[in-house]
Coordinates of C-alpha atoms and ligand atoms in Angstrom, one line a residue:
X1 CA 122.1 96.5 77.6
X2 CA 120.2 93.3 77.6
X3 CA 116.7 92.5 75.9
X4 CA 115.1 92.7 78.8
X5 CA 116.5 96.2 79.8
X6 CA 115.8 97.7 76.0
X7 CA 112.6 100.2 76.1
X8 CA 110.3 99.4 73.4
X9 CA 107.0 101.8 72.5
X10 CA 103.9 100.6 72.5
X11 CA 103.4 100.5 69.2
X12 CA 107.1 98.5 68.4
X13 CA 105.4 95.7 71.4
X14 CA 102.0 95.7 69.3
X15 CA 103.9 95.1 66.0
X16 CA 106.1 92.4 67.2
X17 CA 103.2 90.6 69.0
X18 CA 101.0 90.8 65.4
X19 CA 104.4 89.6 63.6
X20 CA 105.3 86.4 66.4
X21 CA 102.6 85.6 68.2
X22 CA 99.3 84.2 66.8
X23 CA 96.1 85.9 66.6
X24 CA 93.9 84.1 68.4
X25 CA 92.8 87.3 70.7
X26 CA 92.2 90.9 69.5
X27 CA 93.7 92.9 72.0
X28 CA 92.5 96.2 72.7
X29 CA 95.1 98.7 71.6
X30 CA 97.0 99.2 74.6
X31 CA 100.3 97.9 75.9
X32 CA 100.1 97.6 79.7
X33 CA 103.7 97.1 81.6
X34 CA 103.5 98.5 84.7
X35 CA 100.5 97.9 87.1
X36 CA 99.3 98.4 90.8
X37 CA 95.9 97.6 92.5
X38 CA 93.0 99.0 90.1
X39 CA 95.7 101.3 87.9
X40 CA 97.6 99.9 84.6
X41 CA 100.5 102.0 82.7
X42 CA 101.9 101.9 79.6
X43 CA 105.3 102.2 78.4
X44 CA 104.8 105.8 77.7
X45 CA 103.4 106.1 81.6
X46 CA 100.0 106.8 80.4
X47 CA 97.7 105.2 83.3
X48 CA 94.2 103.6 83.1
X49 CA 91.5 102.0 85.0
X50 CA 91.8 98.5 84.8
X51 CA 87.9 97.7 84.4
X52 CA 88.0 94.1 83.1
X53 CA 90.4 92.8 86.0
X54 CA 91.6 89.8 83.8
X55 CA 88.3 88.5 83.2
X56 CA 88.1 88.8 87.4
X57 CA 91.6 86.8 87.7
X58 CA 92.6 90.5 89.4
X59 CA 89.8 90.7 91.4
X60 CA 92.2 91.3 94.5
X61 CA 93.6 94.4 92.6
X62 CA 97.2 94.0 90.7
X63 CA 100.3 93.0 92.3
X64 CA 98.2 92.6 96.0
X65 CA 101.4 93.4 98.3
X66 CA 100.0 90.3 100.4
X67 CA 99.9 87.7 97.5
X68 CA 102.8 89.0 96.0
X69 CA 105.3 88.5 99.4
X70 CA 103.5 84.9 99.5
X71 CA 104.9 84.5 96.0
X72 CA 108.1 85.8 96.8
X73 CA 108.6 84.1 99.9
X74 CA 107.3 80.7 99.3
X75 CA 109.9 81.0 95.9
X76 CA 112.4 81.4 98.2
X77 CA 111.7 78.2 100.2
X78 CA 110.5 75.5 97.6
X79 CA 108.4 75.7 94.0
X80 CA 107.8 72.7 92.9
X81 CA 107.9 69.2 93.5
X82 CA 105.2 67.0 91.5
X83 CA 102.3 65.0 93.2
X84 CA 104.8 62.2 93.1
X85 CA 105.7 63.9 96.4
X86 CA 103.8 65.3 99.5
X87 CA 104.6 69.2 99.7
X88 CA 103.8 71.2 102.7
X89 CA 101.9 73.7 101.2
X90 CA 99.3 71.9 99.2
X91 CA 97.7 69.8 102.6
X92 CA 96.8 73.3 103.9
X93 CA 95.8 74.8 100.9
X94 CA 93.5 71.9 100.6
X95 CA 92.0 72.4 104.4
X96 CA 91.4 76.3 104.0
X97 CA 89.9 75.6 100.5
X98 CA 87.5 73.1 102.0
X99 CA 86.8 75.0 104.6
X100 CA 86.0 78.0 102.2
X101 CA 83.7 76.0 100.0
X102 CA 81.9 73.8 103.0
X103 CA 83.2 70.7 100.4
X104 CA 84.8 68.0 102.0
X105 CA 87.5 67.5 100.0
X106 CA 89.6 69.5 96.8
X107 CA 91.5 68.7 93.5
X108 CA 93.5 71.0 92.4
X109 CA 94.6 71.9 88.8
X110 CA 96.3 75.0 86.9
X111 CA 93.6 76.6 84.6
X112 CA 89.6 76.8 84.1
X113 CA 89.9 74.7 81.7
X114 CA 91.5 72.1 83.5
X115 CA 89.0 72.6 86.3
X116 CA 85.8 72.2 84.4
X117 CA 87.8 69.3 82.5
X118 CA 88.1 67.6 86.2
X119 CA 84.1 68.4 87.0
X120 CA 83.1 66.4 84.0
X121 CA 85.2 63.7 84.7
X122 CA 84.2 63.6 87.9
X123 CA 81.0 64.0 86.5
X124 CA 80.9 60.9 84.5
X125 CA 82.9 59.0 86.4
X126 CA 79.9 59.2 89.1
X127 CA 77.6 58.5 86.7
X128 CA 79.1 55.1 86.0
X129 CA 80.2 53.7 89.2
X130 CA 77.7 55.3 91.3
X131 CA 74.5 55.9 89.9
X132 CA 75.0 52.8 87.8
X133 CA 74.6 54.7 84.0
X134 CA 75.8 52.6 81.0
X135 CA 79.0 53.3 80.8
X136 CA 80.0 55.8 77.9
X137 CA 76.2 56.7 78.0
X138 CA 76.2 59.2 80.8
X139 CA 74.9 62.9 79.1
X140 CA 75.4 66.3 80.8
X141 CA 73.6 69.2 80.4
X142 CA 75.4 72.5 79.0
X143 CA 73.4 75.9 78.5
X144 CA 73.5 77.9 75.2
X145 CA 75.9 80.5 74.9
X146 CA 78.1 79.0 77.5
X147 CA 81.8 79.5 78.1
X148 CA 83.3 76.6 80.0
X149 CA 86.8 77.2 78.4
X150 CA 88.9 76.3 75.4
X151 CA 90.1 72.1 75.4
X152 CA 88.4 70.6 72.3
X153 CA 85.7 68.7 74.9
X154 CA 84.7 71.9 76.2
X155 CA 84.4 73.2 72.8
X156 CA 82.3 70.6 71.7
X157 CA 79.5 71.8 73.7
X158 CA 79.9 75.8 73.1
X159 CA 77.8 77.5 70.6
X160 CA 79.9 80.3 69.9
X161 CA 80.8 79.2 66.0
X162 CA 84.0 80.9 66.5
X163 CA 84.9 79.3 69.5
X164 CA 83.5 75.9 68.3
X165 CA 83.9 75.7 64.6
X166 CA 86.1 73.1 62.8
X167 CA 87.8 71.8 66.0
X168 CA 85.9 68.8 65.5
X169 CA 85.4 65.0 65.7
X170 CA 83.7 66.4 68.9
X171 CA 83.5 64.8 72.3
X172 CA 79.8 63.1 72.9
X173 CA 77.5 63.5 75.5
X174 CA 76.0 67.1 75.7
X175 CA 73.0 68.2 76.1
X176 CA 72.8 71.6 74.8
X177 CA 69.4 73.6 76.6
X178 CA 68.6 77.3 76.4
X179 CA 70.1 79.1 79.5
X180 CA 67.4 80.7 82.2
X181 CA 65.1 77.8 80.9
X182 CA 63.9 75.1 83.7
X183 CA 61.7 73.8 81.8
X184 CA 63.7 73.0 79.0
X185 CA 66.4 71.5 81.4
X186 CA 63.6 69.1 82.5
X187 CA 62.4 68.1 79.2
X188 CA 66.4 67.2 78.2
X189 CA 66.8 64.8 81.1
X190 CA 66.6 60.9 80.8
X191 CA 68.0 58.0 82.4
X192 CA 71.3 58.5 81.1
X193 CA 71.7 61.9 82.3
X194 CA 74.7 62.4 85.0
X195 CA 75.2 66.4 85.5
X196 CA 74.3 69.8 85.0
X197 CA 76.8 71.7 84.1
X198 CA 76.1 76.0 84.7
X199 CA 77.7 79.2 84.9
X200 CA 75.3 81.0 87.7
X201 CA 75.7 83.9 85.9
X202 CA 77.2 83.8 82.0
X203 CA 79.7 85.9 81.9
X204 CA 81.9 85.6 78.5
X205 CA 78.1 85.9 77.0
X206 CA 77.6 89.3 78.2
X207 CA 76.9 88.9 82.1
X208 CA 73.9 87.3 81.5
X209 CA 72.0 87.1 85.2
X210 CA 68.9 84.1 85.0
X211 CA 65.7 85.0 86.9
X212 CA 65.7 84.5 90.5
X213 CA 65.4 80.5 91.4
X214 CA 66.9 79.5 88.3
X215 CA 69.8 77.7 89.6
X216 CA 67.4 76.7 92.5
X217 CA 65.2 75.4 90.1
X218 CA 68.5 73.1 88.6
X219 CA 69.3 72.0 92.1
X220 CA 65.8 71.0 92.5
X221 CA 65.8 69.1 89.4
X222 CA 69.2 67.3 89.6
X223 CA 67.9 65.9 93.2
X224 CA 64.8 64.9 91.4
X225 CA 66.7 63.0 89.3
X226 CA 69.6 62.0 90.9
X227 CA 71.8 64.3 88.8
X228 CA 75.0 66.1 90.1
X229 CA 74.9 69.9 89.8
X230 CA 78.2 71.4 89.0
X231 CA 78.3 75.1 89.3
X232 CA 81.4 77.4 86.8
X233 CA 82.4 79.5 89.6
X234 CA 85.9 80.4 87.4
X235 CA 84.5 83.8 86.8
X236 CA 81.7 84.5 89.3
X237 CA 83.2 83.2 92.4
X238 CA 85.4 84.8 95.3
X239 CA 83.5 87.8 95.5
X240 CA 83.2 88.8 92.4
X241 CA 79.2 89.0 92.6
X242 CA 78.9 90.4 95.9
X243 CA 78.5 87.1 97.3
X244 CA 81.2 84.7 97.9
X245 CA 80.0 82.6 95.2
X246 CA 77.0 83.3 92.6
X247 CA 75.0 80.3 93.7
X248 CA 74.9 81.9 96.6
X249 CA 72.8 84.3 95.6
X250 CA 69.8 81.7 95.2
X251 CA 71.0 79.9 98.6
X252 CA 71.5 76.2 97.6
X253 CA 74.4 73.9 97.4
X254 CA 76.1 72.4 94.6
X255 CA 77.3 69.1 94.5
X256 CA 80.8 70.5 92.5
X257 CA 82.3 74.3 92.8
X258 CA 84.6 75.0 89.7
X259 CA 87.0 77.7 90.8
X260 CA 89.9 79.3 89.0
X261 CA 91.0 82.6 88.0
X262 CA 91.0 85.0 90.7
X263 CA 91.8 82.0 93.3
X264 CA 95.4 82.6 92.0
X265 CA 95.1 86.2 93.3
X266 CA 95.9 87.7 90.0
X267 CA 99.7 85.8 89.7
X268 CA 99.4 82.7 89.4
X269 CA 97.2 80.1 87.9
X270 CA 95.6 78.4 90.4
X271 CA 92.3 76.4 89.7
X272 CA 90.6 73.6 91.1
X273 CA 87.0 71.6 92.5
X274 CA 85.5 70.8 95.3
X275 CA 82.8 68.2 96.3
X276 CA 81.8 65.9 99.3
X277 CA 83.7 62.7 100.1
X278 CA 81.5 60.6 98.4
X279 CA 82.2 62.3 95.0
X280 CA 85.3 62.9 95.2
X281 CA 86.5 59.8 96.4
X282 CA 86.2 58.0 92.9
X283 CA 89.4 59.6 92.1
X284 CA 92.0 56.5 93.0
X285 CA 95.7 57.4 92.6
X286 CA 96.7 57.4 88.2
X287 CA 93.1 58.5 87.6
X288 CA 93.7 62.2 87.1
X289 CA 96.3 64.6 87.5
X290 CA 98.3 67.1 86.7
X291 CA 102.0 68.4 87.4
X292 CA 101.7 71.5 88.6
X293 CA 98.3 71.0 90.2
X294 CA 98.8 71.2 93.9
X295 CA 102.3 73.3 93.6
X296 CA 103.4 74.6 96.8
X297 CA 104.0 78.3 94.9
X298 CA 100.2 78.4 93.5
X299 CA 99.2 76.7 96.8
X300 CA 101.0 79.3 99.0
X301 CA 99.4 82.2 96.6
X302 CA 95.9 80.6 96.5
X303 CA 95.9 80.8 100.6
X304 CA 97.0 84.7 100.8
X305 CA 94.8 85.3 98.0
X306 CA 91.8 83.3 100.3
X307 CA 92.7 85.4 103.5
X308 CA 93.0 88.8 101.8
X309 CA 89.7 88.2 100.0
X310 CA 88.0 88.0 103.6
X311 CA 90.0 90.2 105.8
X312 CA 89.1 92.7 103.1
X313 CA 85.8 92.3 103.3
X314 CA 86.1 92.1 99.3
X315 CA 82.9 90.2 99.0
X316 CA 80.9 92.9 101.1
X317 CA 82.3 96.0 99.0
X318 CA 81.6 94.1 95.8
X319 CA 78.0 93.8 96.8
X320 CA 78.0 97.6 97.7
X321 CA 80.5 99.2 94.9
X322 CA 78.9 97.1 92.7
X323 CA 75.3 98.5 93.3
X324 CA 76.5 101.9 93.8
X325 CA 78.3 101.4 89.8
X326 CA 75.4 100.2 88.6
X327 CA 73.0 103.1 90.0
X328 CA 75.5 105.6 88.5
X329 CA 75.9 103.8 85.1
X330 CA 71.7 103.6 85.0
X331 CA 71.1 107.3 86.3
X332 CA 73.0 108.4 82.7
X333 CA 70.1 107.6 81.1
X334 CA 71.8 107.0 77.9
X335 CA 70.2 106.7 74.7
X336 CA 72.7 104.3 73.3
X337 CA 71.9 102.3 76.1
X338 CA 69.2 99.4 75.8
X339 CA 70.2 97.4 79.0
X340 CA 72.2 97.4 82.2
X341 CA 72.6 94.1 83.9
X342 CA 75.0 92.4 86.7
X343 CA 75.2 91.5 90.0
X344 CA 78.1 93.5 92.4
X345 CA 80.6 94.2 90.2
X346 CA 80.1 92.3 87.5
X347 CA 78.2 94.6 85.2
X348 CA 77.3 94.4 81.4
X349 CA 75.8 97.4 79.7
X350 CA 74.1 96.0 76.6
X351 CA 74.2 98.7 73.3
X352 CA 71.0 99.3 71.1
X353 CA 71.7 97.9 67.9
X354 CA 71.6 101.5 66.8
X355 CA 75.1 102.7 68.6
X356 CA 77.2 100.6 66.3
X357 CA 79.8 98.1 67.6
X358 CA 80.7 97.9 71.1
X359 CA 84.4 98.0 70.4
X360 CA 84.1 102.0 69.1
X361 CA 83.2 102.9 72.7
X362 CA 85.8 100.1 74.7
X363 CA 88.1 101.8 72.3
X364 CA 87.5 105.5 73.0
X365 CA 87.1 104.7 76.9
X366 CA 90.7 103.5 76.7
X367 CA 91.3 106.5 75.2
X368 CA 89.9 108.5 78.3
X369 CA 92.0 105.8 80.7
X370 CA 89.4 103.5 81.3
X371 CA 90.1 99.7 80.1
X372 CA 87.0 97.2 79.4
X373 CA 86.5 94.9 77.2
X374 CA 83.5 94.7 74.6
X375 CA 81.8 90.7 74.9
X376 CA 80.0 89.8 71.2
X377 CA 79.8 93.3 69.0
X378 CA 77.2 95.1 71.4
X379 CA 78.0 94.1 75.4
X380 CA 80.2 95.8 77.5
X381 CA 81.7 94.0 80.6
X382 CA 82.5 96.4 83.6
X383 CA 84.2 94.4 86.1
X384 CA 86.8 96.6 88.2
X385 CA 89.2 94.9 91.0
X386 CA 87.0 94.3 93.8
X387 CA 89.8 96.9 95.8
X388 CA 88.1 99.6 94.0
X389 CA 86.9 102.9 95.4
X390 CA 84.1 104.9 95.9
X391 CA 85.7 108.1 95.0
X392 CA 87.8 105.7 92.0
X393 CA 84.2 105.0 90.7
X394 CA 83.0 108.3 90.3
X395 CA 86.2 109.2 88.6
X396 CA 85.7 106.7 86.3
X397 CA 82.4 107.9 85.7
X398 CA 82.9 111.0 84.7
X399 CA 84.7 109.5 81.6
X400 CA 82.4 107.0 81.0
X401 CA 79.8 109.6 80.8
X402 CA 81.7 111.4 78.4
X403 CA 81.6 108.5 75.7
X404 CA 78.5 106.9 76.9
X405 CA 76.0 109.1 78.9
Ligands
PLP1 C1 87.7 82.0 82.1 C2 86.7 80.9 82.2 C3 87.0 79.6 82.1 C4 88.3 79.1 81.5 O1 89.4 79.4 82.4 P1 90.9 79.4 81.7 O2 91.7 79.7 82.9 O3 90.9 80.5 80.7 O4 91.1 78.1 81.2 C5 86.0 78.6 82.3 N1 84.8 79.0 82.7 C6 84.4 80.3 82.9 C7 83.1 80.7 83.4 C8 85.4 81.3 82.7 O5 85.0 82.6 82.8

């Protein structure tokens, strides 16, 4: 018998992972090695709803059987090659993603991170050779409580102490503002200022939804001022909202989408940004880059994961699932319940101080088969595959009543 082939438990898995690996997560206690569309097992073959979808990497359910014959197919063919290279995946890839996003042109990268990394590059970079800012002057402005991802730039700006704290020297040039806050955005810009940088909803803060006409109120701003507006769409985008993406939902256009996790339809990490011509021309060959960015395997995923997402209508049922969830979730009437808040299915259902932490009840839901994940002590983050059903809702409902109805 191999290593491979040898059965551990659950709890053997948990004990070597707290042994070897580090612990820079605190996992839920659960050991999932088996999954298929909105269901997760075990290794003792108990099954749960997966309600957190990977932080919506999984929005297209696991192991899609589309995405996952692109995968298998295009690793048949050809993997990787570098950008030293033209591929024949990455050209098309590029089109559909464009065409997807109304942007005229894409780069692509691996990870969130790496995609936000490329917006604020992109960011300055415009700043300098376009709109003329002193160079290393240029300021963009961030939002309080954000979560852009995990490099030590993207740090610098987060006000998270645990995500922040002693990381430092930090990178310069943020302007931290109080999310929801248009008035505050206006006060922070000067002539130096290059970018806004937003999440349209904040979702690692606890699906946080601004009023109506707040990200409007940005665009408005930034074309007052000659500003770019770059919209995290790593989390919120492809569907995940009910609209294609959450800026949508106020009807403008940003001058940057910021797309990752669920474009790599749950196997692969696939992110990237798109902007017009104009912006995204600055980029001259050396500038950026990145050596699986643009890999025919993501880029092959990526396009199934595109098509699926539409043909599905996964946008559509995530606006009607999603409200349907969220009527259910508010007709409990819960008195442990302060606040429900989301947009399709992208819920958070904010504790009263008074129920105690979050993770007692994301605990005993797993428990009763249904996986979520708390956010902070007292937020809890419902945010199913988008192939969910109806009838899969109520189900889950039932249990969620039982621990928190
Ligand atoms: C997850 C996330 C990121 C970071 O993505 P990684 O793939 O984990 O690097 C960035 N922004 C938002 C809004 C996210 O939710």
């Amino acid at each position: 018998m191999t290593m491979a082939e040898k059965k551990y438990s659950s709890k053997q898995l948990m004990e070597m992972e707290h042994t070897y690996g580090a612990h820079n997560y605190h996992p839920l206690e659960v050991v999932i090695s088996k999954a298929e569309g909105i269901w997760v097992e075990d290794p003792e073959g108990k099954r749960y709803i997966d309600m957190l979808s990977a932080y919506s990497a999984v929005n297209h359910g696991h192991r899609h059987p589309a995405v996952i014959k692109a995968l298998k197919d295009q690793a048949d063919v050809l993997t990787l090659t570098s950008r030293a290279f033209f591929n024949d995946k990455w050209p098309l890839f590029a089109r559909k993603l464009s065409g997807l996003t109304g942007k005229d042109m894409v780069l692509p990268m691996n990870t969130g991170a790496e995609a936000v990394e490329t917006a604020i590059k992109t960011i300055r970079k415009w700043g300098y050779k376009v709109k003329g800012v002193e160079q290393n002057k240029g300021e963009i402005i961030v939002f309080e409580e954000n979560f852009h991802g995990r490099t030590t730039t993207i740090v610098s700006f987060s006000t998270d102490p645990v995500a922040h704290d002693f990381y430092g020297p930090y990178t310069p040039g943020f302007k931290i503002v109080p999310y929801n806050h248009l008035e505050a955005v206006k006060k922070a810009v000067n002539k130096n200022t290059v970018g806004i940088l937003v999440e349209p909803i904040q979702g690692e803060a606890g699906v946080v939804v601004p009023d109506d006409g707040f990200v409007k109120g940005l665009r408005e701003i930034a074309d007052e001022h000659n500003i770019l507006l770059a919209v995290d769409e790593i989390q919120t985008g492809l569907g995940r909202t009910g609209k294609l993406f959450a800026f949508m939902h106020d009807d403008i256009e940003p001058d940057i989408i910021i797309m990752g996790k669920a474009l790599g339809g749950g196997v692969f990490p696939v992110s990237a940004i798109a902007a017009n011509k104009d912006i995204l021309e600055l980029f001259e060959p050396g500038s950026h880059g990145s050596t699986f960015g643009g890999n025919p395997l993501g880029c092959a995923v990526a396009m199934v994961a595109i098509d699926v997402l539409l043909n599905e209508n996964m946008v559509q049922r995530s606006a009607e699932l999603g409200k349907y969830f969220m009527d259910q979730l508010k007709a409990m009437n819960s008195d442990i319940i302060e606040l429900i808040r989301g947009k399709g299915l992208f819920i958070g259902v904010v504790l009263k101080k008074s129920a105690g932490k979050a993770r007692i009840y994301t605990s005993r839901l797993k428990n009763k088969g249904i996986l979520c994940k708390e956010t902070h002590d007292w937020i809890i983050r419902f945010a199913p595959p988008l192939v969910i059903k109806k009838e899969e809702i109520d189900y889950a409902m039932e249990k969620i009543r039982e621990i928190l109805g």
